[in-house]
mmCIF file of C-alpha atoms in Angstrom:
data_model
loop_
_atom_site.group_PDB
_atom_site.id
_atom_site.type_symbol
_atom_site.label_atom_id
_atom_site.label_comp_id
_atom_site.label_asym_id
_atom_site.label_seq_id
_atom_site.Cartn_x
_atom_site.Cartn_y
_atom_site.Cartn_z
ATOM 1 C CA UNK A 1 -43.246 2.634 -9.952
ATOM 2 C CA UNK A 2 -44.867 -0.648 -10.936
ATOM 3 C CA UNK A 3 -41.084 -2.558 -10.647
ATOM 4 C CA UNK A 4 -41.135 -2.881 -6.704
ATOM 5 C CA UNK A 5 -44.066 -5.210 -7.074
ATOM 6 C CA UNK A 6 -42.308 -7.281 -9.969
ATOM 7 C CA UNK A 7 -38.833 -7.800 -7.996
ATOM 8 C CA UNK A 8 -40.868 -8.930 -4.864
ATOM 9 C CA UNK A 9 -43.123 -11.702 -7.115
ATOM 10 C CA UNK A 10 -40.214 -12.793 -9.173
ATOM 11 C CA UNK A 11 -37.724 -13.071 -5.792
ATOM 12 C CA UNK A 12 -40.884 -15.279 -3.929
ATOM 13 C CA UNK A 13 -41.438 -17.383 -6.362
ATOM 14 C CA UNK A 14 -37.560 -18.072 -6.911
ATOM 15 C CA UNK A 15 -37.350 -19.506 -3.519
ATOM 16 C CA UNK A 16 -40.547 -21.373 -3.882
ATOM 17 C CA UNK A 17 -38.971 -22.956 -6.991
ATOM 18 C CA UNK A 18 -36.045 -23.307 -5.124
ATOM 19 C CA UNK A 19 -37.694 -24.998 -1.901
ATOM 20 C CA UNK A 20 -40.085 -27.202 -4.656
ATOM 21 C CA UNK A 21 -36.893 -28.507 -6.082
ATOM 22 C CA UNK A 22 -35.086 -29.523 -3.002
ATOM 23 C CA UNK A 23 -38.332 -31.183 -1.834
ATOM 24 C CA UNK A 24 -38.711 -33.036 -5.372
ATOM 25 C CA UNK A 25 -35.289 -34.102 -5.156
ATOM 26 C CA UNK A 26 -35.404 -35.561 -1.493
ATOM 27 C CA UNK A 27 -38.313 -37.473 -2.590
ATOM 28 C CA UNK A 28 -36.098 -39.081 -5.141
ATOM 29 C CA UNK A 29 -33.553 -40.359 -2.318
ATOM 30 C CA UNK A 30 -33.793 -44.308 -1.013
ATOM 31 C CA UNK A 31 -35.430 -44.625 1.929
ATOM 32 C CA UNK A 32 -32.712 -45.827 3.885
ATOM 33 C CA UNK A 33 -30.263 -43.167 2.937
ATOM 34 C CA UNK A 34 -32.939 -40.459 4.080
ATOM 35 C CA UNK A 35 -31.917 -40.030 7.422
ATOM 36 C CA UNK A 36 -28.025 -39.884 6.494
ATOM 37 C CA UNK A 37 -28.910 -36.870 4.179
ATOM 38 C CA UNK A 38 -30.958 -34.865 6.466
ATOM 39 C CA UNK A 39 -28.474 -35.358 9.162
ATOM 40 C CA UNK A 40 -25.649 -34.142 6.783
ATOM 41 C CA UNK A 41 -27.708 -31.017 5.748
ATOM 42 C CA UNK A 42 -28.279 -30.469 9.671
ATOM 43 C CA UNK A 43 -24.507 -30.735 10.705
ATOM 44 C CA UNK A 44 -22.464 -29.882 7.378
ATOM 45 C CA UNK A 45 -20.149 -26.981 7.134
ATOM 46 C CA UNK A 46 -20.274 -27.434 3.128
ATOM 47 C CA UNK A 47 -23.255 -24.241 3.527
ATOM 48 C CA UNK A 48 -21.085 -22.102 5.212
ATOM 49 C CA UNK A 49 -20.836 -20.135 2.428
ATOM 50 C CA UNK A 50 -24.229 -19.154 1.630
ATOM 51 C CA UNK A 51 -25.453 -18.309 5.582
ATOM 52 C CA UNK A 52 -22.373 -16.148 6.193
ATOM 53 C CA UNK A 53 -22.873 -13.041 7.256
ATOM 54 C CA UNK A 54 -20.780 -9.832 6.079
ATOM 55 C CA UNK A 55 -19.081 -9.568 9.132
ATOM 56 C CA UNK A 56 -18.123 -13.056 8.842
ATOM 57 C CA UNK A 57 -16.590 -11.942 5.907
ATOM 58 C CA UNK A 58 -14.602 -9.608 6.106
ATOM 59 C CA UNK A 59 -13.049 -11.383 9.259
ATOM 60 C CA UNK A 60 -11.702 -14.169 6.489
ATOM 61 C CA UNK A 61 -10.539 -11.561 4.107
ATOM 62 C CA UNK A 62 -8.563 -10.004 6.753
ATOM 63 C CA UNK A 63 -7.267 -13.275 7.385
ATOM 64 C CA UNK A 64 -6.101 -13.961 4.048
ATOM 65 C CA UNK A 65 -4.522 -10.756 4.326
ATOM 66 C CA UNK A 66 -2.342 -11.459 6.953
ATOM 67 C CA UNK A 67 -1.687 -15.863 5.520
ATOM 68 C CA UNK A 68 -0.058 -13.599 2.926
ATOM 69 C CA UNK A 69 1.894 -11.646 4.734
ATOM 70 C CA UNK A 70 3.279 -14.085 7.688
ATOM 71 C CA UNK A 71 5.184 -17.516 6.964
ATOM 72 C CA UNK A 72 2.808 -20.648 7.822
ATOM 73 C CA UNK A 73 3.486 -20.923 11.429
ATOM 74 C CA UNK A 74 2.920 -17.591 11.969
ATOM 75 C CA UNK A 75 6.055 -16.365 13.949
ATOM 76 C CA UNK A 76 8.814 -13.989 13.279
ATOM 77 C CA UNK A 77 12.177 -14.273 13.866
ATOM 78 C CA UNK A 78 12.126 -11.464 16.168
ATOM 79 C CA UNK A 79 10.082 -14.042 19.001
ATOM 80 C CA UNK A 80 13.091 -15.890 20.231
ATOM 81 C CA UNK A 81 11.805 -17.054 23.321
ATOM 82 C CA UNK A 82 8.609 -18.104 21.899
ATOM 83 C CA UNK A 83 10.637 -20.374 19.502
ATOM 84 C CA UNK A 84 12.921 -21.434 21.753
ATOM 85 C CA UNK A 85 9.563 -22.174 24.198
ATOM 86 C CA UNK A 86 7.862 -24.385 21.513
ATOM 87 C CA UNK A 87 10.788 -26.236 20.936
ATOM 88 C CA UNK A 88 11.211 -27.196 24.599
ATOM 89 C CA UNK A 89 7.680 -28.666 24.774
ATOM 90 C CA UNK A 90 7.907 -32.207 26.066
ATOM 91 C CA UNK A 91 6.326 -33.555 22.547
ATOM 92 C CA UNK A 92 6.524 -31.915 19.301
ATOM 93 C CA UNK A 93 4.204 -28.938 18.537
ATOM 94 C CA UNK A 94 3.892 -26.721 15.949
ATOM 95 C CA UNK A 95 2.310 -22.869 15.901
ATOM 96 C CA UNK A 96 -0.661 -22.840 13.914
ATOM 97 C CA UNK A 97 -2.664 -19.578 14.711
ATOM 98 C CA UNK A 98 -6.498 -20.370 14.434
ATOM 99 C CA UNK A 99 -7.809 -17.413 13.365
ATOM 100 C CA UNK A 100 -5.558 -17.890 10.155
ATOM 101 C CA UNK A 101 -6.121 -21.388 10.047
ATOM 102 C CA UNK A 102 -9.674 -23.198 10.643
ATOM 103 C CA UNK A 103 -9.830 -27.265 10.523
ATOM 104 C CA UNK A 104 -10.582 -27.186 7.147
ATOM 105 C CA UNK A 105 -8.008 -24.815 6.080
ATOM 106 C CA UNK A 106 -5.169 -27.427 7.587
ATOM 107 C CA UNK A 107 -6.865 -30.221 6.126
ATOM 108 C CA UNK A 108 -6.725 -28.978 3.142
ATOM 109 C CA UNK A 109 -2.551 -27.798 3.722
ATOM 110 C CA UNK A 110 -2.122 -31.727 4.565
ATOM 111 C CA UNK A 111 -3.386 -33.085 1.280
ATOM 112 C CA UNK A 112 -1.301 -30.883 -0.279
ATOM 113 C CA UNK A 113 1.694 -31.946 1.689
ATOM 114 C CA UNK A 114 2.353 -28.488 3.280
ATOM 115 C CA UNK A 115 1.938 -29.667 6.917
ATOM 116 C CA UNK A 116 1.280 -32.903 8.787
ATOM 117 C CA UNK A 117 -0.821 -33.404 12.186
ATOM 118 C CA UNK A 118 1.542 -36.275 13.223
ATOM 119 C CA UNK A 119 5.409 -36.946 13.634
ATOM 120 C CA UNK A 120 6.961 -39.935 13.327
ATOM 121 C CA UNK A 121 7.875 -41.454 16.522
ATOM 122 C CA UNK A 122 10.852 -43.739 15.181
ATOM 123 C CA UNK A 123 12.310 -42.297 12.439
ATOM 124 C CA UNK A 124 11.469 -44.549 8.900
ATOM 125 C CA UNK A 125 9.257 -46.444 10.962
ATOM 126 C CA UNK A 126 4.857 -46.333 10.398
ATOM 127 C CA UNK A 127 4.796 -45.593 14.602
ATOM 128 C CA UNK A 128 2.776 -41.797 14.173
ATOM 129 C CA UNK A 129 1.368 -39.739 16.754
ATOM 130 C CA UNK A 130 -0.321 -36.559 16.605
ATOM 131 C CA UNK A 131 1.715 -33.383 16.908
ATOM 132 C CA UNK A 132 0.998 -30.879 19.542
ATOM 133 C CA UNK A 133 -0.866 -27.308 18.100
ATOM 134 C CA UNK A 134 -0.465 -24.129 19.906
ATOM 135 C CA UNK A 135 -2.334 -20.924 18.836
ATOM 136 C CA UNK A 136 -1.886 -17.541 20.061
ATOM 137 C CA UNK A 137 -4.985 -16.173 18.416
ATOM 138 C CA UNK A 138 -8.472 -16.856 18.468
ATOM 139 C CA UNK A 139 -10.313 -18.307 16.233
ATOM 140 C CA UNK A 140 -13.448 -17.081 14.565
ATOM 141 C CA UNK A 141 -15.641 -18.963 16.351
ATOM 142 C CA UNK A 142 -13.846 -17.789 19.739
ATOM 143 C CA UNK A 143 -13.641 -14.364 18.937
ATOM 144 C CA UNK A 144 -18.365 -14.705 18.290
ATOM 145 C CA UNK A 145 -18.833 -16.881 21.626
ATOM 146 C CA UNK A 146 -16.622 -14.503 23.522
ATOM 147 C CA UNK A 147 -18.701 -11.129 22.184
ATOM 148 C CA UNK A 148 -22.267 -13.299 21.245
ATOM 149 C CA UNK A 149 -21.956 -14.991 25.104
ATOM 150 C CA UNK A 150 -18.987 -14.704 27.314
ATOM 151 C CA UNK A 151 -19.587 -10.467 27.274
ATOM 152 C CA UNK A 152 -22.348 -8.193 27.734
ATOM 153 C CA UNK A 153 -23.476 -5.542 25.574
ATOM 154 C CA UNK A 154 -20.478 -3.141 25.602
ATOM 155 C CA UNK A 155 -21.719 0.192 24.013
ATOM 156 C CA UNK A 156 -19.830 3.271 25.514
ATOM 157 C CA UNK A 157 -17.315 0.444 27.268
ATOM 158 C CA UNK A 158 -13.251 0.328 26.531
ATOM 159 C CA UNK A 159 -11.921 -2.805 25.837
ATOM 160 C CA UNK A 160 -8.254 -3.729 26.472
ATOM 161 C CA UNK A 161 -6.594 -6.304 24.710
ATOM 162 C CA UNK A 162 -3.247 -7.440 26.191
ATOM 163 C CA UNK A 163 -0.787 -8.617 23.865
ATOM 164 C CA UNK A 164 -2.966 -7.763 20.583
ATOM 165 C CA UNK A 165 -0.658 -9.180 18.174
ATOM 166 C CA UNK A 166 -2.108 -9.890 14.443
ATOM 167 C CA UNK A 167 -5.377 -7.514 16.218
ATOM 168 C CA UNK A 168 -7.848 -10.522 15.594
ATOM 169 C CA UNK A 169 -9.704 -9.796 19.248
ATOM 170 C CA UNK A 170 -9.792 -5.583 18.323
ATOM 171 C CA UNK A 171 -11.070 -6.644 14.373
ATOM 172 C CA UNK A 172 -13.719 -8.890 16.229
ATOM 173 C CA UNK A 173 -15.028 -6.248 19.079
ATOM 174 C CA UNK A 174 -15.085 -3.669 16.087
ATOM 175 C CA UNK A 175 -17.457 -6.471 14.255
ATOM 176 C CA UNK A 176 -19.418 -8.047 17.014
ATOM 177 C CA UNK A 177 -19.632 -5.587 19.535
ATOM 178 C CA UNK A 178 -20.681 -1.958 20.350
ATOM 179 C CA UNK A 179 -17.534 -1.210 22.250
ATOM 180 C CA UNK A 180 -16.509 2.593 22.488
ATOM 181 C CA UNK A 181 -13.004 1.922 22.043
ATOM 182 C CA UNK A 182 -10.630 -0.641 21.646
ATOM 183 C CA UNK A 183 -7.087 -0.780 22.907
ATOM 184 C CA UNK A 184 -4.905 -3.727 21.907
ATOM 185 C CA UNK A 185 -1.442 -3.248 23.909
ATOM 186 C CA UNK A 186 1.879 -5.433 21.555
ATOM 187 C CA UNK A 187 5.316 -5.516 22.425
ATOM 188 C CA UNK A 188 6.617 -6.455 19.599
ATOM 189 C CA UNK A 189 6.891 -3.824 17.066
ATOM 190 C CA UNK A 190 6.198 -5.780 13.685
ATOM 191 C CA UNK A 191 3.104 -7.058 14.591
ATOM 192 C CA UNK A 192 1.998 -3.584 15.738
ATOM 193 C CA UNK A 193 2.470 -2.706 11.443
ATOM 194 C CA UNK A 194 0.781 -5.561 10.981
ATOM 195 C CA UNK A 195 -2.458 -4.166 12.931
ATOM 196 C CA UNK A 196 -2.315 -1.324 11.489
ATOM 197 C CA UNK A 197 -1.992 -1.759 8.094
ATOM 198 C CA UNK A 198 -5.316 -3.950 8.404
ATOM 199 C CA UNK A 199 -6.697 -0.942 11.062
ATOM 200 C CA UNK A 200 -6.225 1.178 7.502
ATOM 201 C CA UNK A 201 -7.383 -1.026 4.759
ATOM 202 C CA UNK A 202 -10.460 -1.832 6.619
ATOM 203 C CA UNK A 203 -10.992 1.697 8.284
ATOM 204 C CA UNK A 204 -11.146 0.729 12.061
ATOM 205 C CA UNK A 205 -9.236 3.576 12.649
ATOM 206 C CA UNK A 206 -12.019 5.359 14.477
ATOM 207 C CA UNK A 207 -12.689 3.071 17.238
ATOM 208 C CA UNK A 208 -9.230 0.735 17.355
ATOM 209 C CA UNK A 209 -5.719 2.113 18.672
ATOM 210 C CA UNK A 210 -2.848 -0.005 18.950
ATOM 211 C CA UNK A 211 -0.146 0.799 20.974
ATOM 212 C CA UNK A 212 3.525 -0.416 20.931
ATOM 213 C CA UNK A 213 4.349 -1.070 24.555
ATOM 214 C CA UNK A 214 5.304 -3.027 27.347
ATOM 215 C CA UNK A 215 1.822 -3.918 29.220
ATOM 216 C CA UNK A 216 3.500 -2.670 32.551
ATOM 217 C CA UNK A 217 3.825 0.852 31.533
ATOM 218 C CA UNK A 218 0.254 1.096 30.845
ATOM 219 C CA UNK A 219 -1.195 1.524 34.229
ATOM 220 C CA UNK A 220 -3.653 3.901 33.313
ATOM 221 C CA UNK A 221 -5.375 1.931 30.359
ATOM 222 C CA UNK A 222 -5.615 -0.694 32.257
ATOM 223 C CA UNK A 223 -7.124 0.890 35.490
ATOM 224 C CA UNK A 224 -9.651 1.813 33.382
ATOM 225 C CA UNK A 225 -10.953 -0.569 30.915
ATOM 226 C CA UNK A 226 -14.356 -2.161 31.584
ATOM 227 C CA UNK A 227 -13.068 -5.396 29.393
ATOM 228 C CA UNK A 228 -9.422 -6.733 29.914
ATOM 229 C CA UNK A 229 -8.798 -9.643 27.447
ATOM 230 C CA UNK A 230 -5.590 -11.676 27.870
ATOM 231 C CA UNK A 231 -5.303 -15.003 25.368
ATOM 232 C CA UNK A 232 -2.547 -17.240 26.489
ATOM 233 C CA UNK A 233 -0.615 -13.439 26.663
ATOM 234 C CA UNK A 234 2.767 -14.038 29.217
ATOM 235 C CA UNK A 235 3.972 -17.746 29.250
ATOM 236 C CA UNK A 236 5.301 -18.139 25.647
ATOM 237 C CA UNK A 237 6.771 -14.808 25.404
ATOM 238 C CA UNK A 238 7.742 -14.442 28.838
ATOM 239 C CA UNK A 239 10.524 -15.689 31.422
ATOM 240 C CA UNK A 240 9.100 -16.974 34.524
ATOM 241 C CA UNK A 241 10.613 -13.760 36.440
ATOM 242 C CA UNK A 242 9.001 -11.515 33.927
ATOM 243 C CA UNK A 243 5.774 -13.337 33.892
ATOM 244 C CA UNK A 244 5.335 -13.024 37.774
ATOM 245 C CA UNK A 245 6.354 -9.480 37.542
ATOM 246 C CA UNK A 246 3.615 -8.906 34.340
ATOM 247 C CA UNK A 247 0.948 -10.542 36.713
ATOM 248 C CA UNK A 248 1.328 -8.835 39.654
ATOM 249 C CA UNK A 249 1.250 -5.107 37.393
ATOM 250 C CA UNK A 250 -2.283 -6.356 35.881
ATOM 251 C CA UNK A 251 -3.270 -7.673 40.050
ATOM 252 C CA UNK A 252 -2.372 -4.084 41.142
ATOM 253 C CA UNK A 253 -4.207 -2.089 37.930
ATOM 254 C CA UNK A 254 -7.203 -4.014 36.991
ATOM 255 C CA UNK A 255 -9.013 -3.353 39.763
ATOM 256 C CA UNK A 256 -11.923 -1.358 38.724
ATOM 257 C CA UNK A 257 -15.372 -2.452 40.354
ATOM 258 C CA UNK A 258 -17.583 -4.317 38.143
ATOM 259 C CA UNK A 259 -15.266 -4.837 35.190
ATOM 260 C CA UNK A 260 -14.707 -8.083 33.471
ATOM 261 C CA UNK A 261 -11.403 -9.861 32.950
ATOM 262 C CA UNK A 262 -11.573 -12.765 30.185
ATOM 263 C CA UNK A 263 -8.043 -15.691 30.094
ATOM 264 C CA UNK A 264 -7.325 -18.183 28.537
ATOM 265 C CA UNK A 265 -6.074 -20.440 30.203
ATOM 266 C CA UNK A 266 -7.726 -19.585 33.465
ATOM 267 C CA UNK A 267 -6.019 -17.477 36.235
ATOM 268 C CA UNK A 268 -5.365 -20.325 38.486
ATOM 269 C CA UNK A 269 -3.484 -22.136 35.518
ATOM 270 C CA UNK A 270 -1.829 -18.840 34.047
ATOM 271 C CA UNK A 271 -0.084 -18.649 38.202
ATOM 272 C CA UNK A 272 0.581 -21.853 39.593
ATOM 273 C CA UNK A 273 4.179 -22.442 39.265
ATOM 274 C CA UNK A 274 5.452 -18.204 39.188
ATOM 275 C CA UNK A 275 6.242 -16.601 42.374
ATOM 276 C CA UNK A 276 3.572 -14.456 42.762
ATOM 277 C CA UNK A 277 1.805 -12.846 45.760
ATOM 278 C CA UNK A 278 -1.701 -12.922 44.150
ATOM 279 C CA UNK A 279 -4.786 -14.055 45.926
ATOM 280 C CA UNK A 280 -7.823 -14.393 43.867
ATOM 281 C CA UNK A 281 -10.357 -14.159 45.937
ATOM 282 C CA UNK A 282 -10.246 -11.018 47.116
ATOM 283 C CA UNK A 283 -9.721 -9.834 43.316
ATOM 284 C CA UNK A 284 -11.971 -11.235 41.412
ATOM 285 C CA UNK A 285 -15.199 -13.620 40.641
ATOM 286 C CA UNK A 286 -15.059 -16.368 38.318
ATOM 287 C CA UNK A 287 -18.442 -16.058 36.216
ATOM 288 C CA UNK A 288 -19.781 -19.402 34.841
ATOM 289 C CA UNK A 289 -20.193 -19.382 31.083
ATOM 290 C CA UNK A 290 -22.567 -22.027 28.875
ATOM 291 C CA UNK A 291 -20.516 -23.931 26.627
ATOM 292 C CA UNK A 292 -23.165 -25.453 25.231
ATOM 293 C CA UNK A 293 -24.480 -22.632 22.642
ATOM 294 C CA UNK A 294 -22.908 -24.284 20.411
ATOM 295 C CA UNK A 295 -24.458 -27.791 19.765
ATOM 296 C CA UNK A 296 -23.188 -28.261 16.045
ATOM 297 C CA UNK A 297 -20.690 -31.423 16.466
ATOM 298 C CA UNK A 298 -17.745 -29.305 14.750
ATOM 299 C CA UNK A 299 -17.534 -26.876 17.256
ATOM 300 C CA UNK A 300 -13.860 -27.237 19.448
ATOM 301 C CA UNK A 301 -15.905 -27.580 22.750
ATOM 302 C CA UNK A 302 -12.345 -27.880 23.982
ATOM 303 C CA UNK A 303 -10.888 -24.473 23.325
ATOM 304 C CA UNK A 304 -13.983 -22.928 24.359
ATOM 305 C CA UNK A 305 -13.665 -24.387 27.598
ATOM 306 C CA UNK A 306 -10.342 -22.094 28.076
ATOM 307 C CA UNK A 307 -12.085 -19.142 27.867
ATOM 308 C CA UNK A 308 -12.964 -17.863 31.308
ATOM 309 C CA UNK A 309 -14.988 -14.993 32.671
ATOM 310 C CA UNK A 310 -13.746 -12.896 35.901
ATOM 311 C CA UNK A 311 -15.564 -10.548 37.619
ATOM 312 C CA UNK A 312 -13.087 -7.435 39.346
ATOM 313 C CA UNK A 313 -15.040 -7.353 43.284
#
């Protein structure tokens, strides 16, 4: 009965030793290096480590899991347009998905010679510029502002994900949100295995389906989701004709009152240039979002700025 007491005096005056030592040893540091140091232990990533939390995780062992199960750009032979797509883009770019792949992650696969972020612009010449990246996944950082900010609190809600593929956006509403249930929608039938063999290792079976279908024969999902999530979903995968006919399908079925629609890129980007009879006004709000929760300088203020909020009127 008397060990409660113990644990609790020995585990205090660890982290007073602990606090004591890091003091002592900032006292040691010249004066003119001070500020350099505390603004490193302010802005480092090098503590991720010890200030993640489990669901953190178990998001990056899932990763792993798939790294090891997909080649390193992450595509499969069976996406052929997608391929073809990336190929075509007016400067070279590569597919690097970001939930598999942080900054540090492809630094580290450039020292070791595994990938580049430039090209050579005249072959056997020192003229380098920086490759394009394309990713069709969020990262972890996306997938907590999107559930910590973009949403609201979605207990007894169903969320639709369009075009789940490797599930990251159903693994992080299972995580970071309350969410009754989670759809993710794929067309293409290896990444639905994919899904769920992480759906079973990790036992999100109870509140994560995936289904193996074309979007536009799920009229009935999507009519009534409270959450419709699409990340950069139709133009990769897509011909033009099929991408206008996709849009108008999710125009005519998302429609119920008060739901939330979240794209990347935004809805005016994702249409201009398809033949499409969609006018946005009457469909939908555009919610403002603060990209600013964020104010640690590693954050990709960039890619958050994708992510945009839509209210169904």
């Amino acid at each position: 009965m008397r060990t409660a007491p113990c644990t609790a005096f020995c585990s205090d005056m660890e982290f007073r030793s602990a606090r004591q030592a890091i003091l002592q040893l900032l006292h040691t540091v010249a004066p003119a290096d001070l500020p350099v140091l505390l603004e490193w232990m302010r802005t480092t990533r090098d503590f991720d480590e010890f200030t993640q939390d489990n669901n953190d995780v178990m998001l990056k062992n899932i990763a792993e899991d798939l790294r090891n199960c997909l080649p390193l750009e992450t595509m499969l032979s069976s996406e052929h347009l997608a391929l073809q797509k990336i190929q075509q883009q007016p400067e070279p770019t590569i597919q690097v998905d970001a939930f598999l792949y942080d900054e540090d992650f492809i630094d580290s696969l450039c020292e070791e010679g595994k990938m580049s972020r430039n090209y050579c612009m005249v072959c056997g010449s020192h003229q380098t510029a920086p490759l394009g990246f394309v990713s069709h996944s969020f990262s972890l950082m996306e997938l907590k502002f999107i559930y910590h900010h973009v949403l609201p609190d979605l207990s007894g809600k169903v969320l639709v994900d369009v075009g789940s593929r490797l599930g990251t956006v159903l693994y992080g509403g299972y995580l970071y949100s309350s969410a009754l249930q989670l759809y993710g929608v794929e067309l293409n039938g290896d990444f639905c295995q994919l899904q769920e063999m992480i759906l079973k290792k990790y036992q999100f079976t109870d509140r994560i389906k995936v289904l193996h279908a074309d979007i536009c024969t799920q009229g009935s999902l999507l009519q009534n989701a409270d959450v419709v999530i699409m990340n950069n979903v139709f133009e990769y995968f897509l011909d033009e004709a099929e991408q206008a006919r996709a849009w108008e399908y999710i125009s005519h079925n998302v429609r119920k009152q008060g739901s939330l629609l979240v794209t990347v890129p935004s809805l005016e980007e994702s249409l201009s240039g398809l033949q499409v009879n969609i006018q946005l006004s009457p469909w939908v709000e555009q919610v403002p979002l603060n990209y600013d929760v964020y104010p640690e300088k590693h954050i990709d203020r960039e890619a958050l700025e994708q992510i945009h909020l839509y209210k169904i009127l």
